[in-house]
Amino acid sequence: MASADRFAELEIESRRYLATFVLFNQAVADKLGMHPTDLQCLNLITVEDGAFTTGQIAELAGLTSGSASRLVDRLVKAGYVTRRQDTEDRRRVLVQPVPEAVRRVSAVWDELAEGWSEMFSDYTDGELDLLLRHMRRITQLGRAQVQRLREQP
C-alpha cells in the first residue's frame, strides 16, 4: 500500500494530468473548428466498430438523448458523420463517420503523434502493459463516474 504522501502526490498529479488533457482536447478542437465534446464523440465512434444510433452515442459519451441529438446534428452539418436508415430495422437511424472527414481529423492527430511515440519508446513491455491496464481502468472508472454524476439531482 502506498503511503499517504504518495497518494497526495498522485492526487495532485492526476489533477494536472486531467487538466492538461482537457486543455489539449480544447486546442485540437479549436484547430479543427469543433466543439471539444463533438471531437471526443467523433473520436469514440471511430475507435469502436460499426455504426451507432444516437441513443448509443448518448450512452457512449455520457450525454442525454437530447444533447446527443444536437451533437449528431452538428457533426452531420460539419460533414463528419452521416445518418442513414438501418436496413435491418427501418425504425432505427444509424450514424456513421465520413471517412474523408475522419482523415482530416486524423491528420491533426498524426501531426502530434511523433511526441507520443517518442514518449513511449523507452518503456519496457511490462511498463506498457501497466499503462494499458491503468488506462483501461481509468476509462471504466470515468464512465462510471459520469453515470453517477448524471444520475444525481
Short mmCIF file of N, CA and C in Angstrom, two decimals:
data_model
loop_
_atom_site.label_atom_id
_atom_site.label_comp_id
_atom_site.label_asym_id
_atom_site.label_seq_id
_atom_site.Cartn_x
_atom_site.Cartn_y
_atom_site.Cartn_z
N MET A 1 0.85 -1.19 0.00
CA MET A 1 0.00 0.00 0.00
C MET A 1 0.89 1.24 0.00
N ALA A 2 0.52 2.18 -0.81
CA ALA A 2 1.29 3.42 -0.90
C ALA A 2 1.06 4.27 0.34
N SER A 3 2.05 5.09 0.63
CA SER A 3 1.94 5.96 1.80
C SER A 3 0.97 7.10 1.50
N ALA A 4 0.53 7.76 2.58
CA ALA A 4 -0.38 8.90 2.44
C ALA A 4 0.26 10.00 1.59
N ASP A 5 1.57 10.20 1.74
CA ASP A 5 2.26 11.21 0.95
C ASP A 5 2.22 10.86 -0.55
N ARG A 6 2.37 9.59 -0.84
CA ARG A 6 2.36 9.14 -2.24
C ARG A 6 0.96 9.32 -2.84
N PHE A 7 -0.08 9.02 -2.05
CA PHE A 7 -1.45 9.22 -2.53
C PHE A 7 -1.73 10.70 -2.76
N ALA A 8 -1.24 11.57 -1.88
CA ALA A 8 -1.44 13.01 -2.04
C ALA A 8 -0.73 13.49 -3.31
N GLU A 9 0.47 12.99 -3.54
CA GLU A 9 1.21 13.35 -4.76
C GLU A 9 0.47 12.86 -6.00
N LEU A 10 -0.06 11.65 -5.92
CA LEU A 10 -0.81 11.08 -7.04
C LEU A 10 -2.07 11.90 -7.33
N GLU A 11 -2.74 12.34 -6.27
CA GLU A 11 -3.94 13.14 -6.45
C GLU A 11 -3.62 14.45 -7.17
N ILE A 12 -2.58 15.12 -6.75
CA ILE A 12 -2.18 16.39 -7.38
C ILE A 12 -1.77 16.16 -8.83
N GLU A 13 -0.97 15.14 -9.06
CA GLU A 13 -0.52 14.87 -10.43
C GLU A 13 -1.68 14.44 -11.32
N SER A 14 -2.65 13.73 -10.77
CA SER A 14 -3.84 13.34 -11.53
C SER A 14 -4.63 14.56 -11.97
N ARG A 15 -4.73 15.53 -11.09
CA ARG A 15 -5.45 16.76 -11.43
C ARG A 15 -4.73 17.51 -12.56
N ARG A 16 -3.40 17.57 -12.49
CA ARG A 16 -2.63 18.20 -13.57
C ARG A 16 -2.82 17.44 -14.88
N TYR A 17 -2.75 16.13 -14.79
CA TYR A 17 -2.88 15.24 -15.95
C TYR A 17 -4.23 15.45 -16.64
N LEU A 18 -5.30 15.42 -15.85
CA LEU A 18 -6.64 15.60 -16.42
C LEU A 18 -6.82 17.00 -17.01
N ALA A 19 -6.35 18.01 -16.31
CA ALA A 19 -6.48 19.38 -16.81
C ALA A 19 -5.70 19.54 -18.12
N THR A 20 -4.53 18.95 -18.19
CA THR A 20 -3.72 19.03 -19.40
C THR A 20 -4.45 18.39 -20.58
N PHE A 21 -5.07 17.24 -20.35
CA PHE A 21 -5.79 16.58 -21.44
C PHE A 21 -7.04 17.36 -21.85
N VAL A 22 -7.72 17.97 -20.91
CA VAL A 22 -8.88 18.79 -21.27
C VAL A 22 -8.43 19.97 -22.12
N LEU A 23 -7.35 20.63 -21.71
CA LEU A 23 -6.83 21.77 -22.47
C LEU A 23 -6.28 21.34 -23.82
N PHE A 24 -5.64 20.18 -23.87
CA PHE A 24 -5.13 19.63 -25.13
C PHE A 24 -6.31 19.35 -26.08
N ASN A 25 -7.35 18.73 -25.55
CA ASN A 25 -8.54 18.44 -26.36
C ASN A 25 -9.15 19.73 -26.88
N GLN A 26 -9.19 20.76 -26.05
CA GLN A 26 -9.74 22.06 -26.48
C GLN A 26 -8.90 22.63 -27.62
N ALA A 27 -7.57 22.54 -27.50
CA ALA A 27 -6.69 23.08 -28.54
C ALA A 27 -6.87 22.34 -29.87
N VAL A 28 -6.99 21.00 -29.82
CA VAL A 28 -7.22 20.23 -31.04
C VAL A 28 -8.58 20.58 -31.63
N ALA A 29 -9.60 20.66 -30.78
CA ALA A 29 -10.94 21.02 -31.26
C ALA A 29 -10.93 22.41 -31.89
N ASP A 30 -10.24 23.36 -31.25
CA ASP A 30 -10.14 24.71 -31.81
C ASP A 30 -9.49 24.69 -33.19
N LYS A 31 -8.43 23.91 -33.32
CA LYS A 31 -7.73 23.82 -34.60
C LYS A 31 -8.65 23.29 -35.70
N LEU A 32 -9.55 22.37 -35.32
CA LEU A 32 -10.47 21.78 -36.28
C LEU A 32 -11.79 22.55 -36.41
N GLY A 33 -11.96 23.58 -35.58
CA GLY A 33 -13.21 24.34 -35.61
C GLY A 33 -14.38 23.55 -35.06
N MET A 34 -14.10 22.71 -34.07
CA MET A 34 -15.13 21.85 -33.48
C MET A 34 -15.31 22.17 -32.01
N HIS A 35 -16.44 21.73 -31.47
CA HIS A 35 -16.66 21.76 -30.02
C HIS A 35 -15.88 20.57 -29.44
N PRO A 36 -15.26 20.73 -28.29
CA PRO A 36 -14.48 19.62 -27.70
C PRO A 36 -15.27 18.34 -27.49
N THR A 37 -16.53 18.45 -27.09
CA THR A 37 -17.34 17.24 -26.90
C THR A 37 -17.60 16.56 -28.23
N ASP A 38 -17.82 17.35 -29.28
CA ASP A 38 -18.02 16.77 -30.61
C ASP A 38 -16.78 16.01 -31.06
N LEU A 39 -15.62 16.59 -30.82
CA LEU A 39 -14.36 15.95 -31.19
C LEU A 39 -14.21 14.61 -30.47
N GLN A 40 -14.48 14.60 -29.18
CA GLN A 40 -14.31 13.36 -28.42
C GLN A 40 -15.35 12.32 -28.80
N CYS A 41 -16.56 12.76 -29.08
CA CYS A 41 -17.59 11.81 -29.54
C CYS A 41 -17.17 11.20 -30.87
N LEU A 42 -16.70 12.03 -31.79
CA LEU A 42 -16.21 11.52 -33.07
C LEU A 42 -15.06 10.55 -32.84
N ASN A 43 -14.18 10.91 -31.92
CA ASN A 43 -13.07 10.03 -31.56
C ASN A 43 -13.59 8.67 -31.08
N LEU A 44 -14.57 8.68 -30.19
CA LEU A 44 -15.11 7.43 -29.64
C LEU A 44 -15.78 6.58 -30.70
N ILE A 45 -16.56 7.19 -31.59
CA ILE A 45 -17.27 6.37 -32.57
C ILE A 45 -16.34 5.88 -33.68
N THR A 46 -15.16 6.46 -33.81
CA THR A 46 -14.22 5.96 -34.81
C THR A 46 -13.30 4.88 -34.27
N VAL A 47 -13.19 4.75 -32.95
CA VAL A 47 -12.37 3.66 -32.41
C VAL A 47 -13.19 2.40 -32.15
N GLU A 48 -14.52 2.54 -32.14
CA GLU A 48 -15.41 1.39 -31.98
C GLU A 48 -15.85 0.92 -33.37
N ASP A 49 -16.27 -0.33 -33.47
CA ASP A 49 -16.70 -0.87 -34.76
C ASP A 49 -18.17 -0.57 -35.03
N GLY A 50 -18.48 -0.36 -36.31
CA GLY A 50 -19.86 -0.26 -36.75
C GLY A 50 -20.46 1.12 -36.64
N ALA A 51 -21.72 1.18 -36.99
CA ALA A 51 -22.50 2.41 -36.91
C ALA A 51 -23.21 2.45 -35.55
N PHE A 52 -23.65 3.64 -35.19
CA PHE A 52 -24.28 3.85 -33.89
C PHE A 52 -25.61 4.54 -34.06
N THR A 53 -26.53 4.24 -33.17
CA THR A 53 -27.74 5.05 -33.06
C THR A 53 -27.39 6.26 -32.20
N THR A 54 -28.23 7.28 -32.26
CA THR A 54 -27.99 8.45 -31.42
C THR A 54 -28.06 8.05 -29.94
N GLY A 55 -28.94 7.11 -29.60
CA GLY A 55 -29.03 6.62 -28.22
C GLY A 55 -27.75 5.95 -27.77
N GLN A 56 -27.14 5.18 -28.65
CA GLN A 56 -25.86 4.54 -28.31
C GLN A 56 -24.76 5.58 -28.14
N ILE A 57 -24.79 6.61 -28.97
CA ILE A 57 -23.82 7.70 -28.84
C ILE A 57 -24.01 8.40 -27.50
N ALA A 58 -25.26 8.62 -27.12
CA ALA A 58 -25.55 9.25 -25.82
C ALA A 58 -24.95 8.42 -24.70
N GLU A 59 -25.15 7.12 -24.77
CA GLU A 59 -24.63 6.23 -23.72
C GLU A 59 -23.11 6.22 -23.74
N LEU A 60 -22.52 6.13 -24.90
CA LEU A 60 -21.06 6.08 -25.04
C LEU A 60 -20.41 7.35 -24.51
N ALA A 61 -21.03 8.50 -24.80
CA ALA A 61 -20.45 9.78 -24.42
C ALA A 61 -20.97 10.31 -23.09
N GLY A 62 -21.91 9.59 -22.47
CA GLY A 62 -22.45 10.04 -21.19
C GLY A 62 -23.31 11.28 -21.33
N LEU A 63 -24.06 11.37 -22.43
CA LEU A 63 -24.91 12.53 -22.69
C LEU A 63 -26.38 12.16 -22.58
N THR A 64 -27.22 13.16 -22.41
CA THR A 64 -28.65 12.93 -22.50
C THR A 64 -28.99 12.68 -23.97
N SER A 65 -30.16 12.12 -24.23
CA SER A 65 -30.55 11.85 -25.62
C SER A 65 -30.68 13.15 -26.41
N GLY A 66 -31.20 14.21 -25.78
CA GLY A 66 -31.32 15.50 -26.46
C GLY A 66 -29.96 16.10 -26.81
N SER A 67 -29.02 16.02 -25.87
CA SER A 67 -27.67 16.53 -26.13
C SER A 67 -26.99 15.74 -27.23
N ALA A 68 -27.18 14.43 -27.22
CA ALA A 68 -26.59 13.59 -28.25
C ALA A 68 -27.18 13.90 -29.62
N SER A 69 -28.48 14.15 -29.68
CA SER A 69 -29.12 14.51 -30.95
C SER A 69 -28.55 15.80 -31.50
N ARG A 70 -28.38 16.80 -30.63
CA ARG A 70 -27.81 18.07 -31.08
C ARG A 70 -26.35 17.89 -31.52
N LEU A 71 -25.62 17.06 -30.80
CA LEU A 71 -24.23 16.77 -31.15
C LEU A 71 -24.17 16.12 -32.54
N VAL A 72 -25.00 15.12 -32.78
CA VAL A 72 -25.03 14.45 -34.08
C VAL A 72 -25.44 15.44 -35.16
N ASP A 73 -26.41 16.32 -34.87
CA ASP A 73 -26.80 17.35 -35.84
C ASP A 73 -25.59 18.20 -36.25
N ARG A 74 -24.78 18.60 -35.25
CA ARG A 74 -23.60 19.43 -35.54
C ARG A 74 -22.59 18.65 -36.38
N LEU A 75 -22.38 17.37 -36.04
CA LEU A 75 -21.42 16.56 -36.79
C LEU A 75 -21.89 16.32 -38.22
N VAL A 76 -23.20 16.14 -38.41
CA VAL A 76 -23.75 15.97 -39.76
C VAL A 76 -23.54 17.26 -40.55
N LYS A 77 -23.91 18.39 -39.94
CA LYS A 77 -23.78 19.69 -40.61
C LYS A 77 -22.33 19.98 -41.00
N ALA A 78 -21.38 19.58 -40.15
CA ALA A 78 -19.96 19.81 -40.43
C ALA A 78 -19.37 18.77 -41.39
N GLY A 79 -20.16 17.74 -41.71
CA GLY A 79 -19.71 16.74 -42.67
C GLY A 79 -18.87 15.60 -42.09
N TYR A 80 -18.87 15.47 -40.76
CA TYR A 80 -18.08 14.42 -40.11
C TYR A 80 -18.80 13.07 -40.06
N VAL A 81 -20.13 13.11 -40.03
CA VAL A 81 -20.91 11.86 -39.97
C VAL A 81 -22.11 11.99 -40.90
N THR A 82 -22.69 10.84 -41.21
CA THR A 82 -23.95 10.80 -41.95
C THR A 82 -24.94 9.99 -41.14
N ARG A 83 -26.21 10.24 -41.42
CA ARG A 83 -27.29 9.43 -40.86
C ARG A 83 -27.84 8.60 -42.01
N ARG A 84 -28.18 7.35 -41.68
CA ARG A 84 -28.83 6.50 -42.69
C ARG A 84 -29.77 5.56 -41.97
N GLN A 85 -30.79 5.15 -42.67
CA GLN A 85 -31.76 4.23 -42.09
C GLN A 85 -31.13 2.85 -41.97
N ASP A 86 -31.37 2.18 -40.86
CA ASP A 86 -30.89 0.82 -40.64
C ASP A 86 -31.63 -0.11 -41.61
N THR A 87 -30.89 -0.89 -42.38
CA THR A 87 -31.53 -1.78 -43.36
C THR A 87 -32.24 -2.95 -42.68
N GLU A 88 -31.83 -3.29 -41.46
CA GLU A 88 -32.46 -4.40 -40.74
C GLU A 88 -33.66 -3.96 -39.91
N ASP A 89 -33.66 -2.72 -39.46
CA ASP A 89 -34.76 -2.19 -38.66
C ASP A 89 -35.01 -0.76 -39.12
N ARG A 90 -36.00 -0.59 -39.97
CA ARG A 90 -36.24 0.70 -40.62
C ARG A 90 -36.65 1.80 -39.63
N ARG A 91 -36.96 1.43 -38.38
CA ARG A 91 -37.29 2.44 -37.37
C ARG A 91 -36.03 3.10 -36.83
N ARG A 92 -34.89 2.44 -37.00
CA ARG A 92 -33.63 2.96 -36.44
C ARG A 92 -32.86 3.77 -37.48
N VAL A 93 -32.22 4.81 -36.99
CA VAL A 93 -31.34 5.62 -37.82
C VAL A 93 -29.93 5.44 -37.28
N LEU A 94 -29.02 5.13 -38.19
CA LEU A 94 -27.63 4.89 -37.80
C LEU A 94 -26.75 6.08 -38.17
N VAL A 95 -25.78 6.33 -37.33
CA VAL A 95 -24.82 7.41 -37.54
C VAL A 95 -23.48 6.77 -37.85
N GLN A 96 -22.88 7.20 -38.96
CA GLN A 96 -21.58 6.66 -39.36
C GLN A 96 -20.62 7.78 -39.70
N PRO A 97 -19.35 7.62 -39.31
CA PRO A 97 -18.34 8.62 -39.67
C PRO A 97 -18.14 8.66 -41.19
N VAL A 98 -17.81 9.83 -41.70
CA VAL A 98 -17.46 10.01 -43.11
C VAL A 98 -15.95 9.84 -43.21
N PRO A 99 -15.48 8.81 -43.91
CA PRO A 99 -14.03 8.51 -43.93
C PRO A 99 -13.14 9.70 -44.30
N GLU A 100 -13.52 10.49 -45.30
CA GLU A 100 -12.68 11.63 -45.71
C GLU A 100 -12.57 12.65 -44.58
N ALA A 101 -13.67 12.90 -43.90
CA ALA A 101 -13.66 13.87 -42.79
C ALA A 101 -12.84 13.34 -41.63
N VAL A 102 -12.95 12.05 -41.36
CA VAL A 102 -12.16 11.44 -40.29
C VAL A 102 -10.68 11.53 -40.62
N ARG A 103 -10.33 11.40 -41.89
CA ARG A 103 -8.93 11.55 -42.29
C ARG A 103 -8.41 12.95 -41.99
N ARG A 104 -9.26 13.97 -42.14
CA ARG A 104 -8.84 15.35 -41.81
C ARG A 104 -8.54 15.46 -40.32
N VAL A 105 -9.38 14.84 -39.51
CA VAL A 105 -9.14 14.85 -38.06
C VAL A 105 -7.88 14.04 -37.75
N SER A 106 -7.75 12.89 -38.39
CA SER A 106 -6.57 12.04 -38.17
C SER A 106 -5.28 12.75 -38.54
N ALA A 107 -5.32 13.61 -39.55
CA ALA A 107 -4.13 14.34 -39.96
C ALA A 107 -3.61 15.23 -38.82
N VAL A 108 -4.53 15.80 -38.05
CA VAL A 108 -4.11 16.62 -36.91
C VAL A 108 -3.46 15.72 -35.85
N TRP A 109 -4.10 14.57 -35.57
CA TRP A 109 -3.52 13.64 -34.60
C TRP A 109 -2.15 13.14 -35.09
N ASP A 110 -2.05 12.84 -36.40
CA ASP A 110 -0.78 12.37 -36.95
C ASP A 110 0.32 13.41 -36.79
N GLU A 111 -0.05 14.67 -36.94
CA GLU A 111 0.90 15.77 -36.76
C GLU A 111 1.47 15.77 -35.34
N LEU A 112 0.66 15.34 -34.39
CA LEU A 112 1.07 15.36 -32.98
C LEU A 112 1.62 14.02 -32.50
N ALA A 113 1.56 12.98 -33.34
CA ALA A 113 1.90 11.62 -32.92
C ALA A 113 3.37 11.43 -32.58
N GLU A 114 4.24 12.16 -33.24
CA GLU A 114 5.67 11.96 -33.03
C GLU A 114 6.06 12.08 -31.56
N GLY A 115 5.57 13.10 -30.91
CA GLY A 115 5.89 13.29 -29.49
C GLY A 115 5.41 12.14 -28.63
N TRP A 116 4.21 11.60 -28.96
CA TRP A 116 3.67 10.48 -28.19
C TRP A 116 4.53 9.24 -28.41
N SER A 117 4.91 8.98 -29.64
CA SER A 117 5.73 7.80 -29.93
C SER A 117 7.07 7.88 -29.20
N GLU A 118 7.68 9.04 -29.24
CA GLU A 118 8.95 9.23 -28.54
C GLU A 118 8.79 9.01 -27.04
N MET A 119 7.71 9.53 -26.48
CA MET A 119 7.49 9.41 -25.05
C MET A 119 7.39 7.95 -24.62
N PHE A 120 6.70 7.13 -25.42
CA PHE A 120 6.50 5.73 -25.06
C PHE A 120 7.65 4.81 -25.48
N SER A 121 8.58 5.31 -26.28
CA SER A 121 9.61 4.46 -26.87
C SER A 121 10.58 3.85 -25.85
N ASP A 122 10.78 4.50 -24.72
CA ASP A 122 11.75 3.94 -23.77
C ASP A 122 11.10 3.13 -22.65
N TYR A 123 9.81 2.84 -22.76
CA TYR A 123 9.14 1.98 -21.78
C TYR A 123 9.36 0.52 -22.14
N THR A 124 9.47 -0.31 -21.13
CA THR A 124 9.57 -1.76 -21.36
C THR A 124 8.18 -2.30 -21.68
N ASP A 125 8.11 -3.53 -22.18
CA ASP A 125 6.82 -4.15 -22.44
C ASP A 125 5.99 -4.23 -21.16
N GLY A 126 6.63 -4.54 -20.05
CA GLY A 126 5.92 -4.61 -18.78
C GLY A 126 5.34 -3.27 -18.37
N GLU A 127 6.10 -2.20 -18.58
CA GLU A 127 5.61 -0.86 -18.26
C GLU A 127 4.45 -0.47 -19.18
N LEU A 128 4.56 -0.82 -20.46
CA LEU A 128 3.47 -0.54 -21.39
C LEU A 128 2.22 -1.31 -21.01
N ASP A 129 2.39 -2.57 -20.57
CA ASP A 129 1.25 -3.36 -20.10
C ASP A 129 0.58 -2.68 -18.90
N LEU A 130 1.39 -2.17 -17.98
CA LEU A 130 0.85 -1.47 -16.81
C LEU A 130 0.09 -0.22 -17.24
N LEU A 131 0.66 0.54 -18.18
CA LEU A 131 -0.01 1.74 -18.66
C LEU A 131 -1.34 1.40 -19.34
N LEU A 132 -1.36 0.36 -20.14
CA LEU A 132 -2.61 -0.07 -20.79
C LEU A 132 -3.65 -0.47 -19.75
N ARG A 133 -3.23 -1.24 -18.77
CA ARG A 133 -4.14 -1.65 -17.70
C ARG A 133 -4.69 -0.43 -16.97
N HIS A 134 -3.80 0.51 -16.67
CA HIS A 134 -4.20 1.74 -15.99
C HIS A 134 -5.21 2.52 -16.83
N MET A 135 -4.93 2.69 -18.12
CA MET A 135 -5.83 3.46 -18.99
C MET A 135 -7.19 2.79 -19.09
N ARG A 136 -7.21 1.47 -19.19
CA ARG A 136 -8.49 0.76 -19.26
C ARG A 136 -9.28 0.93 -17.97
N ARG A 137 -8.59 0.86 -16.84
CA ARG A 137 -9.28 1.03 -15.56
C ARG A 137 -9.78 2.46 -15.38
N ILE A 138 -8.99 3.44 -15.81
CA ILE A 138 -9.41 4.84 -15.73
C ILE A 138 -10.62 5.07 -16.62
N THR A 139 -10.63 4.46 -17.80
CA THR A 139 -11.78 4.58 -18.71
C THR A 139 -13.03 4.03 -18.04
N GLN A 140 -12.93 2.85 -17.44
CA GLN A 140 -14.08 2.25 -16.76
C GLN A 140 -14.55 3.12 -15.60
N LEU A 141 -13.61 3.58 -14.79
CA LEU A 141 -13.96 4.42 -13.65
C LEU A 141 -14.58 5.74 -14.12
N GLY A 142 -13.98 6.34 -15.14
CA GLY A 142 -14.50 7.60 -15.66
C GLY A 142 -15.93 7.46 -16.16
N ARG A 143 -16.21 6.39 -16.90
CA ARG A 143 -17.57 6.15 -17.39
C ARG A 143 -18.55 5.97 -16.23
N ALA A 144 -18.12 5.23 -15.23
CA ALA A 144 -18.98 5.01 -14.06
C ALA A 144 -19.23 6.34 -13.32
N GLN A 145 -18.21 7.17 -13.22
CA GLN A 145 -18.36 8.45 -12.52
C GLN A 145 -19.27 9.40 -13.31
N VAL A 146 -19.16 9.38 -14.64
CA VAL A 146 -20.06 10.19 -15.47
C VAL A 146 -21.49 9.76 -15.22
N GLN A 147 -21.71 8.45 -15.24
CA GLN A 147 -23.07 7.92 -14.99
C GLN A 147 -23.57 8.35 -13.62
N ARG A 148 -22.72 8.24 -12.64
CA ARG A 148 -23.08 8.62 -11.27
C ARG A 148 -23.46 10.09 -11.19
N LEU A 149 -22.67 10.96 -11.81
CA LEU A 149 -22.95 12.40 -11.80
C LEU A 149 -24.24 12.71 -12.53
N ARG A 150 -24.49 12.03 -13.63
CA ARG A 150 -25.70 12.29 -14.43
C ARG A 150 -26.96 11.83 -13.68
N GLU A 151 -26.83 10.85 -12.80
CA GLU A 151 -27.99 10.33 -12.06
C GLU A 151 -28.33 11.18 -10.85
N GLN A 152 -27.39 12.02 -10.41
CA GLN A 152 -27.65 12.88 -9.25
C GLN A 152 -28.57 14.03 -9.63
N PRO A 153 -29.43 14.43 -8.69
CA PRO A 153 -30.33 15.57 -9.00
C PRO A 153 -29.56 16.87 -9.13
#
